[in-house]
Structure formats: structure tokens, C-alpha cells
PDB file of C-alpha atoms in Angstrom:
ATOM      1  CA  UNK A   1      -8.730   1.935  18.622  1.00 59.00           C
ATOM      2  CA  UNK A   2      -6.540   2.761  16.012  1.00 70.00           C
ATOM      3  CA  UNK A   3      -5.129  -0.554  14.497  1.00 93.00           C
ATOM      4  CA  UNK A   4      -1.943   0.671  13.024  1.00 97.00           C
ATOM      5  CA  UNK A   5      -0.503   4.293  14.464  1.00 96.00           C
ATOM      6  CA  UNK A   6       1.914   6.372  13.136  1.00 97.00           C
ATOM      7  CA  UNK A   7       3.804   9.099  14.578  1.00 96.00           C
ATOM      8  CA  UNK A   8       4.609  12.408  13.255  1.00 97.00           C
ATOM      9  CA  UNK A   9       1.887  13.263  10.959  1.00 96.00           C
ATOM     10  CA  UNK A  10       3.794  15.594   9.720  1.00 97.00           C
ATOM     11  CA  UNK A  11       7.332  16.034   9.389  1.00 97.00           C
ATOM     12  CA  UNK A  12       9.000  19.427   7.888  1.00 97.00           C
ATOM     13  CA  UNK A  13      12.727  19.912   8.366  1.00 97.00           C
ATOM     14  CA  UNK A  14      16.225  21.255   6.733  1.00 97.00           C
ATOM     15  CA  UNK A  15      18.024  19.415   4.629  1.00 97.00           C
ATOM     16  CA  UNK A  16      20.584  17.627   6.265  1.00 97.00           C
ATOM     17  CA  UNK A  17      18.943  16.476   9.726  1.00 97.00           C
ATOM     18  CA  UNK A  18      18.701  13.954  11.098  1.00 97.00           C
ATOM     19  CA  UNK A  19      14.399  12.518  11.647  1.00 97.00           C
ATOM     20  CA  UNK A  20      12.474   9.082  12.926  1.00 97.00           C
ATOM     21  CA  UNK A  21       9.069   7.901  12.140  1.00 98.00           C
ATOM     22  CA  UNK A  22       7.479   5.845  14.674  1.00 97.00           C
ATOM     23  CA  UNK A  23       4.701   3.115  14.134  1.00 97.00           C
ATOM     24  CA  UNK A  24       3.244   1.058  16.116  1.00 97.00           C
ATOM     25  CA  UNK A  25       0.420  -2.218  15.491  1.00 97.00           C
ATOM     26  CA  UNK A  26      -2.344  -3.431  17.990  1.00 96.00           C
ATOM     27  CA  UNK A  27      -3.781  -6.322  15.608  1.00 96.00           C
ATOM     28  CA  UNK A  28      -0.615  -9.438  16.948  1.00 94.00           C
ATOM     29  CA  UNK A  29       0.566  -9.064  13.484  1.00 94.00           C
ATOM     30  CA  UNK A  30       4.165 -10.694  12.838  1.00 91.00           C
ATOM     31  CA  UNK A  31       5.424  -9.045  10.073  1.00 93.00           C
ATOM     32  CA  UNK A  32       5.332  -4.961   9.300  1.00 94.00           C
ATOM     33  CA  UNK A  33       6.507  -3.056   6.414  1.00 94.00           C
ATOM     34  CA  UNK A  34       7.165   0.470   5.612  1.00 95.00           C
ATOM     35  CA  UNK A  35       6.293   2.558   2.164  1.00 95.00           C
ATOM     36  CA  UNK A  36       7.608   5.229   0.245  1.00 95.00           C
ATOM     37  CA  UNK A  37       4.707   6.709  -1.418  1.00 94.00           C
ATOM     38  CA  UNK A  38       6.183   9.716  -4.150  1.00 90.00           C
ATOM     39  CA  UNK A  39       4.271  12.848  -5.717  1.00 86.00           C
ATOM     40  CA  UNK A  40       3.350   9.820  -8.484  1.00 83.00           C
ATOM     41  CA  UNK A  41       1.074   8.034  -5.577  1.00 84.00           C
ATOM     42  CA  UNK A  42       3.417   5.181  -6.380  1.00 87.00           C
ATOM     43  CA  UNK A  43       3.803   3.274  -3.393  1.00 90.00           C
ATOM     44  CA  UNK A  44       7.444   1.381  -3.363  1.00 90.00           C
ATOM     45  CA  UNK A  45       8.388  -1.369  -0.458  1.00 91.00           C
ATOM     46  CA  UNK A  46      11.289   0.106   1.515  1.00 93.00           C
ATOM     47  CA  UNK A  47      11.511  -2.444   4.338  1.00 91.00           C
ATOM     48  CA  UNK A  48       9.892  -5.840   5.790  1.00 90.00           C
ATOM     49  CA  UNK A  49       9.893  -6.903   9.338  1.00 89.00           C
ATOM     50  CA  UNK A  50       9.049 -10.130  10.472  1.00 87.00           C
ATOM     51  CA  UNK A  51       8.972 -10.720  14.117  1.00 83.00           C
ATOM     52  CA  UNK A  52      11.918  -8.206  14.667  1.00 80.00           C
ATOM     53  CA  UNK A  53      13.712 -10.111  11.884  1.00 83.00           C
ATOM     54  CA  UNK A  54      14.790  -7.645   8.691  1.00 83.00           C
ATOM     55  CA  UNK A  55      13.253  -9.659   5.980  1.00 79.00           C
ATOM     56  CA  UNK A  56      13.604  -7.444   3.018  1.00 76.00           C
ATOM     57  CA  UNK A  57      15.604  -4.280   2.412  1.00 76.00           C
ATOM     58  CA  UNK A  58      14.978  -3.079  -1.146  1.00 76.00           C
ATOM     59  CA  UNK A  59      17.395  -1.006  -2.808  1.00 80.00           C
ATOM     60  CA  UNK A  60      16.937   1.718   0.013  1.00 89.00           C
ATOM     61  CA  UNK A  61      19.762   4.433   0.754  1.00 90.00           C
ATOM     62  CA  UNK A  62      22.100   3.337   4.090  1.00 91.00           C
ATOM     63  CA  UNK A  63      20.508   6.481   5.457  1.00 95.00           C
ATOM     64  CA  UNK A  64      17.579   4.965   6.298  1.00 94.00           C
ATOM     65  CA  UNK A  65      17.894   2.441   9.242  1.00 93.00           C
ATOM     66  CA  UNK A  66      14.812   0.468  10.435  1.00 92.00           C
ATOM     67  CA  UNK A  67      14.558  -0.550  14.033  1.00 92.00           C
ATOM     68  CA  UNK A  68      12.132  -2.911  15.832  1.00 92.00           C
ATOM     69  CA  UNK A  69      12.346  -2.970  19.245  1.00 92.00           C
ATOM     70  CA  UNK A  70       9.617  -5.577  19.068  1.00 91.00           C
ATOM     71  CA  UNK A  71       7.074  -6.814  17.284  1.00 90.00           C
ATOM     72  CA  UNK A  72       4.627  -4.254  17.322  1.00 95.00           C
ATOM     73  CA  UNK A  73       6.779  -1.715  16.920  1.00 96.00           C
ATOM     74  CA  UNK A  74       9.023  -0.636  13.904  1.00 95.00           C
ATOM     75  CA  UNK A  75      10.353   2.678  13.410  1.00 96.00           C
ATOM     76  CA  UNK A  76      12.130   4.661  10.808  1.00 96.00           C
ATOM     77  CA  UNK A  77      15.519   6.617  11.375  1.00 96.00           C
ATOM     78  CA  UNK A  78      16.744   8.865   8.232  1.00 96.00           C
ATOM     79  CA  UNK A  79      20.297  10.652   8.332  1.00 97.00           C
ATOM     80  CA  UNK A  80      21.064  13.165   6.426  1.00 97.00           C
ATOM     81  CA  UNK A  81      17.726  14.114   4.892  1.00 97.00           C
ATOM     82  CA  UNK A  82      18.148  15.238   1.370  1.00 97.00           C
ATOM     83  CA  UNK A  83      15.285  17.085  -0.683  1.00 96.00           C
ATOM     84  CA  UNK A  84      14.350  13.715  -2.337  1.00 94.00           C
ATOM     85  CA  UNK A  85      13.359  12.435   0.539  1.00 96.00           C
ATOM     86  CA  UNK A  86      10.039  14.126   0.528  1.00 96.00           C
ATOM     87  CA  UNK A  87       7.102  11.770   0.270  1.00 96.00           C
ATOM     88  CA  UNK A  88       4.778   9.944   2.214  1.00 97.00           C
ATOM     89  CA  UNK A  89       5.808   7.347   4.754  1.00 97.00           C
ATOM     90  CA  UNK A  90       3.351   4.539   4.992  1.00 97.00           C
ATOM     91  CA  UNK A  91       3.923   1.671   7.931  1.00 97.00           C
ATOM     92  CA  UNK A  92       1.402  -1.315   7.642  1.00 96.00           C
ATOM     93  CA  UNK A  93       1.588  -4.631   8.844  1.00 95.00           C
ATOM     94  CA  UNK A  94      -0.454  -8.208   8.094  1.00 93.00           C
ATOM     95  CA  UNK A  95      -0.393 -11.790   9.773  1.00 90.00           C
ATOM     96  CA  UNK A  96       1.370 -13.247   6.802  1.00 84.00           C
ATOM     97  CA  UNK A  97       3.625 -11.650   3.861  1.00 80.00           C
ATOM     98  CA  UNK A  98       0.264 -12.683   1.213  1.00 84.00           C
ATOM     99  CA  UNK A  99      -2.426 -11.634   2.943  1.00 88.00           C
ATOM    100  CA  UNK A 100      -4.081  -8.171   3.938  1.00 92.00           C
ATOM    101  CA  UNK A 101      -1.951  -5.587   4.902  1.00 94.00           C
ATOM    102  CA  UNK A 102      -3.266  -2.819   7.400  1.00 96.00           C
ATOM    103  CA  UNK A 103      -2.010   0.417   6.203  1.00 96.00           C
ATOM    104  CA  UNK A 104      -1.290   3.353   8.895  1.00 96.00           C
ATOM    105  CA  UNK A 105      -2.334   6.915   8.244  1.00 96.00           C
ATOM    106  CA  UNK A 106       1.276   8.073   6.692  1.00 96.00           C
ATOM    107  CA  UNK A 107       3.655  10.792   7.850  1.00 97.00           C
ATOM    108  CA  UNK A 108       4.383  13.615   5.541  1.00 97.00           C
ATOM    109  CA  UNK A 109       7.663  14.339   4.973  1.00 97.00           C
ATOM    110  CA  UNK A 110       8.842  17.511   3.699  1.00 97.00           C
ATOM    111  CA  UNK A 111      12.482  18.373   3.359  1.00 97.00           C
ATOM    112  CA  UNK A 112      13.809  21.787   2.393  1.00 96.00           C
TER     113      UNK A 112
ATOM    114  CA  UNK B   1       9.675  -4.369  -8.756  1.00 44.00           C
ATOM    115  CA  UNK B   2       6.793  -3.553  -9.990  1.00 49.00           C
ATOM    116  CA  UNK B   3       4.216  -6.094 -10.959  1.00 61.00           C
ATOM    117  CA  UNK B   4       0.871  -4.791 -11.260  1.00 68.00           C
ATOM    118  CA  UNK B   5      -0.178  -2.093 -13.840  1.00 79.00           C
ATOM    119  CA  UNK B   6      -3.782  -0.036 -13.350  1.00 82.00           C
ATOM    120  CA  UNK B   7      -5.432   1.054 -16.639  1.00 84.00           C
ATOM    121  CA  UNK B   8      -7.047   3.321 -16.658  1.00 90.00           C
ATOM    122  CA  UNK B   9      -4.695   6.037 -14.822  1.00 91.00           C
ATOM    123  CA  UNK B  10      -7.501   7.967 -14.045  1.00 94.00           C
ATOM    124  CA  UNK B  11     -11.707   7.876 -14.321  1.00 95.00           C
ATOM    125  CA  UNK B  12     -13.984  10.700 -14.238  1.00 96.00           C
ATOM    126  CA  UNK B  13     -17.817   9.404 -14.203  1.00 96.00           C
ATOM    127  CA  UNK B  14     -20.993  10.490 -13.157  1.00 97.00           C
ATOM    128  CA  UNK B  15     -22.451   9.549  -9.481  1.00 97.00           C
ATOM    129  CA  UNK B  16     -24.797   6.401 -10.387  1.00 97.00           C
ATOM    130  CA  UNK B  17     -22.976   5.234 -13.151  1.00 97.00           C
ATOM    131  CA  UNK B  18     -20.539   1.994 -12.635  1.00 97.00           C
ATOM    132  CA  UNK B  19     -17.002   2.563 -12.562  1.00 97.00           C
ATOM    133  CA  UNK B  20     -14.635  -0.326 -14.291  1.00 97.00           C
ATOM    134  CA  UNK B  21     -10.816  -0.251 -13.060  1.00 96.00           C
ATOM    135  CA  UNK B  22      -8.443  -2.993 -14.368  1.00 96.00           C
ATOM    136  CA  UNK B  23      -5.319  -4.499 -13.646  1.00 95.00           C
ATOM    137  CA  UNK B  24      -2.070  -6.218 -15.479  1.00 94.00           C
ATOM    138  CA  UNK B  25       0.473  -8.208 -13.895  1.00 93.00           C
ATOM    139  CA  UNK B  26       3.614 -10.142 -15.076  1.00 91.00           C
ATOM    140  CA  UNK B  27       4.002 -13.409 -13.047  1.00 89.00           C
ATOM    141  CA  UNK B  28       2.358 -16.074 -11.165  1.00 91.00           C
ATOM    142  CA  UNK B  29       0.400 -14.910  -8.405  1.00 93.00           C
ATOM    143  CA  UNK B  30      -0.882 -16.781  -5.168  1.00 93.00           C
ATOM    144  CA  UNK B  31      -3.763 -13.640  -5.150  1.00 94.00           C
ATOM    145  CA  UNK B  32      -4.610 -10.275  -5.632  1.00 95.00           C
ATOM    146  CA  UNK B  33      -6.122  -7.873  -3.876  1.00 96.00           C
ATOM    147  CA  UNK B  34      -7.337  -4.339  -4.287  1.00 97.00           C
ATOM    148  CA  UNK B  35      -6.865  -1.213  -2.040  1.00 97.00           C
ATOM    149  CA  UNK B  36      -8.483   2.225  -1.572  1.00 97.00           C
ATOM    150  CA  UNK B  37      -6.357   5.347  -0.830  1.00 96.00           C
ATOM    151  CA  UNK B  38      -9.019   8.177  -0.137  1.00 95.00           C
ATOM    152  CA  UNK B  39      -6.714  11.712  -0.253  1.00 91.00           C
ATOM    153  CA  UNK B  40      -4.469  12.317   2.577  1.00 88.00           C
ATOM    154  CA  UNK B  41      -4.769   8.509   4.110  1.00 92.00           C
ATOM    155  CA  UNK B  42      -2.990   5.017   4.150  1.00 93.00           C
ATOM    156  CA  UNK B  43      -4.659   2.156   1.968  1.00 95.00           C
ATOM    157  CA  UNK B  44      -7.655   0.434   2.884  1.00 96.00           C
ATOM    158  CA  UNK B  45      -7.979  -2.848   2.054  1.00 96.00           C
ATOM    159  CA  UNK B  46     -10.970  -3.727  -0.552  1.00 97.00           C
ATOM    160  CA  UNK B  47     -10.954  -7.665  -1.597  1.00 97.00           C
ATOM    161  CA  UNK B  48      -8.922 -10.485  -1.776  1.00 96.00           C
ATOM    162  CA  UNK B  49      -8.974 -12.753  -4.712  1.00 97.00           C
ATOM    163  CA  UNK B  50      -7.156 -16.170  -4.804  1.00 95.00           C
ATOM    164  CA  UNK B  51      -5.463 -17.510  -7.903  1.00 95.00           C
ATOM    165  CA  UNK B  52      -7.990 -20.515  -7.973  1.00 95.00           C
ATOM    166  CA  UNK B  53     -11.227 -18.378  -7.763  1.00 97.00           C
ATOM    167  CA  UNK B  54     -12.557 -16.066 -11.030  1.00 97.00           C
ATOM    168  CA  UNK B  55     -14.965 -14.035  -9.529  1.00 98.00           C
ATOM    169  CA  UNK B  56     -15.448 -12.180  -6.276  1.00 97.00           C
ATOM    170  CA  UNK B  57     -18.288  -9.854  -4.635  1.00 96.00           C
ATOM    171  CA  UNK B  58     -18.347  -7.503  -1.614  1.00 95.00           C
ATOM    172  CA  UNK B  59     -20.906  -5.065  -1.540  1.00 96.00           C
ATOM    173  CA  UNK B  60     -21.206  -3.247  -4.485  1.00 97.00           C
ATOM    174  CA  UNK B  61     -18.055  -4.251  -5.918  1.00 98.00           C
ATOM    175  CA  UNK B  62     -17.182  -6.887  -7.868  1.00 98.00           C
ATOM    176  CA  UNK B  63     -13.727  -8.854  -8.760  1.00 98.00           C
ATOM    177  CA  UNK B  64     -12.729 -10.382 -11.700  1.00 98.00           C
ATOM    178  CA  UNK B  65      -9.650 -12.755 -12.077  1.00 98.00           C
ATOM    179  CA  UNK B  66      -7.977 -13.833 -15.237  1.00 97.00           C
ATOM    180  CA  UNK B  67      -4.891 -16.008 -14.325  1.00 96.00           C
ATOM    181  CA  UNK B  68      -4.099 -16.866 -17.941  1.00 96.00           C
ATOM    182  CA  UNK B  69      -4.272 -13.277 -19.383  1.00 95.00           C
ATOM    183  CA  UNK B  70      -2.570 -12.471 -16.173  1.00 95.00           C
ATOM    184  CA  UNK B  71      -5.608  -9.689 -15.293  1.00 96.00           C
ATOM    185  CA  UNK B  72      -7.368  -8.691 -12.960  1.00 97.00           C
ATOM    186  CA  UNK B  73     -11.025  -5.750 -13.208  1.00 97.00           C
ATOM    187  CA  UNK B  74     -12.889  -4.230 -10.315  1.00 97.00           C
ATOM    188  CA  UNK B  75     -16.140  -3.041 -10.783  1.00 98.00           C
ATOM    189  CA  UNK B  76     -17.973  -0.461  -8.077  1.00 98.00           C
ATOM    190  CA  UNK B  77     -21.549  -0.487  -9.300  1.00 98.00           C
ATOM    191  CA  UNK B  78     -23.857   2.489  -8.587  1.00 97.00           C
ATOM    192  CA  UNK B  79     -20.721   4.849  -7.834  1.00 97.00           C
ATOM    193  CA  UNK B  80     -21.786   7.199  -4.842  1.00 97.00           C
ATOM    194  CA  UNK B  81     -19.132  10.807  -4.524  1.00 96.00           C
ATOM    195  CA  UNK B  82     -17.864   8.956  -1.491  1.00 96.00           C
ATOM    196  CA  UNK B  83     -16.259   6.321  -3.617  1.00 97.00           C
ATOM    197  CA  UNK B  84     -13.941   9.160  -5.028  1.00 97.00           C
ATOM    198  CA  UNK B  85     -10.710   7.874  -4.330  1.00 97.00           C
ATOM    199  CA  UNK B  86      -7.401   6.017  -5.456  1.00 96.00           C
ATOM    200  CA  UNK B  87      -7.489   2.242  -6.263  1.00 97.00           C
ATOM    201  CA  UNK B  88      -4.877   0.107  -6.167  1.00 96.00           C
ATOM    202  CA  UNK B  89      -3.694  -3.549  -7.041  1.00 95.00           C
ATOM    203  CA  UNK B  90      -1.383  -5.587  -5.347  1.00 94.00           C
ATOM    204  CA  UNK B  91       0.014  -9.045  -6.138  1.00 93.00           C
ATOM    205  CA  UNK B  92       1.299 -12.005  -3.707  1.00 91.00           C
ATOM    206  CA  UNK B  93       3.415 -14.164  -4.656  1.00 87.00           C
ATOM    207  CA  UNK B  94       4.954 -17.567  -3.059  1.00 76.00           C
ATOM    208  CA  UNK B  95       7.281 -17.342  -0.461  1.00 71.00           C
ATOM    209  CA  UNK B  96       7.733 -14.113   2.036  1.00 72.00           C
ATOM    210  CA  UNK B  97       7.846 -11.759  -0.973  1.00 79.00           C
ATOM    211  CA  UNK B  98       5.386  -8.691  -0.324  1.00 83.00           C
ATOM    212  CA  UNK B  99       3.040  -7.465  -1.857  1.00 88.00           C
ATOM    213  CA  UNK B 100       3.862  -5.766  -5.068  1.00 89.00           C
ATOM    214  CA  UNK B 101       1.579  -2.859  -5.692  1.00 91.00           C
ATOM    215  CA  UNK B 102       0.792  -0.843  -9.062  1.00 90.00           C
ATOM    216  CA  UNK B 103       0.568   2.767  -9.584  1.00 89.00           C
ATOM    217  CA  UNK B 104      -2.714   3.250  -9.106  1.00 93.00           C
ATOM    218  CA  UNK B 105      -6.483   4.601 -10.827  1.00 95.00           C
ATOM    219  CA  UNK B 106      -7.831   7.328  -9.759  1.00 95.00           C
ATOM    220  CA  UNK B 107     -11.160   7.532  -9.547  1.00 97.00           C
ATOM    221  CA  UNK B 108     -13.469  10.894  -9.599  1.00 97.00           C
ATOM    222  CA  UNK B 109     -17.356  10.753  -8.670  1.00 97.00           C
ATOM    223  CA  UNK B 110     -19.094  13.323  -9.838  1.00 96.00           C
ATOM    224  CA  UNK B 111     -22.438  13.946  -8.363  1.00 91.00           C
TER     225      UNK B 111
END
């Protein structure tokens, strides 16, 4: 069973549409994140999550809208994709903000 | 913000040999912990080490925590090919901040 899933795999579209990212948790965790994760392999905080709750929002374009419907679930929503968007979307989650995180597999996005 | 800085950026050793990976960081921490990212997948956490304790082991790794020069150094002994990977560190703080992770080593076994 796959602890934290992740839905497209891969993601290639035009510039300008609209895309979501789905993930979804099977550990009970309370709080989920999701990751931007550049050509660099630097992995930057986009959003935190705890128990549906919008914890964090880091300096993160108003095209990107988070949504969790409920715990176990938090998905991604980008408007207006732009070339820059490209990168590697990671969702994870953990029991409390300090301790391990549980990474999903990542969707590659790939705007042209 | 980033709080954690890998040194080196990347390591190219021999399979057999030990591989040393080390880690910076700028403020008070309540641990650290260090991920794998093998190529094409999410992170998978390694070890956890808590501000209080100085040394940790898990296998055939090994943990090292300096909290006053603010460092942190993981050691994979007897590197295998399969250990080819990316390794990250990531800090927690107090509070509900999240983990803050650094740019990552990267980490070729040759065998």
C-alpha cells in the first residue's frame, strides 16, 4: 500500500491552462505539505496543511490554490500555467510539523 | 528560507569506500534529519537526530550533530552502487514551522 499517492505522474501541457495535482495519505497524518522541486533539485515549501487548516503559504503565485477536502487529501490547482512552472511537484505529509515527513512519488510538470 | 547548506555538492567514490556528506545550518534547531532522493522519486526519510543527542546510527550510516558549530555529517560506510543517490538535510524548528531543507549532495557509487 502506497503510503502517500500522487496523481498525474506526469503532467505536459500549453502554456496558459489551467492543471490539478492530486495527493492523497493513508498513514492518519494531520498535517501535509506540497514541494516545488526545480532543475537545481532544490526542494522549496509551497504550502502546509494541517487538518484542512492552511498553515503556511510561502511566497507562492495566487495561481496556485491548494484545496483539502479533508485530511487525507490535499490537492493542487494552477491557473494559467506559465513556462516557469515546470518542476517537480512533491506532496508529503507527517504526524507533526518536526518530525518525519513521508514524501509522495512527485508529478512532473512540463509546460510549453 | 533556506536553512541547511550540503557540502559537498556532489561525491564521486568508489563502491566500498565510505562516503562523508555534511551539513550547515543557521539557527536553533529542535532536530535534523536526513533524506534520500534516488533519481526520478520523492525523499525517503534516513535518520532523525535531536538537538540533545551527538551521535546517531542506523545501519551503515552514521549521524553526527554539532549544535554549537551549528553542523551536522552523515557517514554511509561500505558504500554499495545502490546507495547512489541525492542526500538531503532538513532542519525543525519550534513551533509549526516545516522543515527547512538544503540543496542537496549528490552522491555517485562507482562499482
Amino acid at each position: 500500500d502506497t503510503a502517500v499517492s500522487q496523481t498525474p505522474k506526469y503532467l505536459v501541457t500549453q502554456m496558459g491552462n489551467d492543471k490539478s495535482i492530486k495527493c492523497e495519505q493513508n498513514l492518519g497524518h494531520d498535517t501535509m505539505y506540497w514541494y516545488k522541486q526545480d532543475s537545481k533539485k532544490f526542494l522549496k515549501i509551497m504550502f502546509s496543511y494541517n487538518n484542512k487548516e492552511l498553515i503556511i503559504n510561502e511566497t507562492v503565485p495566487n495561481r496556485f490554490s491548494p484545496k483539502s477536502p479533508d485530511k487525507a487529501h490535499l490537492n493542487l490547482h494552477i491557473n494559467s500555467l506559465e513556462l516557469g512552472d515546470s518542476a517537480v511537484y512533491f506532496c508529503a505529509s507527517t504526524r507533526t510539523s518536526r518530525e518525519t515527513q513521508y514524501f509522495g512519488p512527485g508529478t512532473r510538470l512540463l509546460v510549453l | 528560507s533556506q536553512q541547511g547548506e550540503e557540502d559537498p555538492q556532489a561525491l564521486s567514490i568508489q563502491e566500498g569506500e565510505n562516503a562523508t556528506m555534511n551539513c550547515s545550518y543557521k539557527t536553533s534547531i529542535n532536530n535534523l534529519q536526513w533524506y534520500r532522493q534516488n533519481s526520478g522519486r520523492g525523499l525517503v526519510h534516513l535518520i532523525l537526530i535531536r538537538s540533545n543527542e551527538r551521535e546517531k546510527h542506523s545501519g551503515r550510516l552514521r549521524v553526527t550533530l554539532d549544535t554549537s558549530k551549528k553542523s551536522s555529517s552523515l557517514l554511509i560506510t561500505a558504500s554499495r552502487a545502490a546507495d547512489t543517490a541525492s542526500y538531503f538535510c532538513a532542519t525543525a524548528s519550534s513551533g509549526n514551522t516545516p522543515l527547512v531543507f538544503g540543496k542537496g549532495t549528490r552522491l555517485s557509487v562507482i562499482a
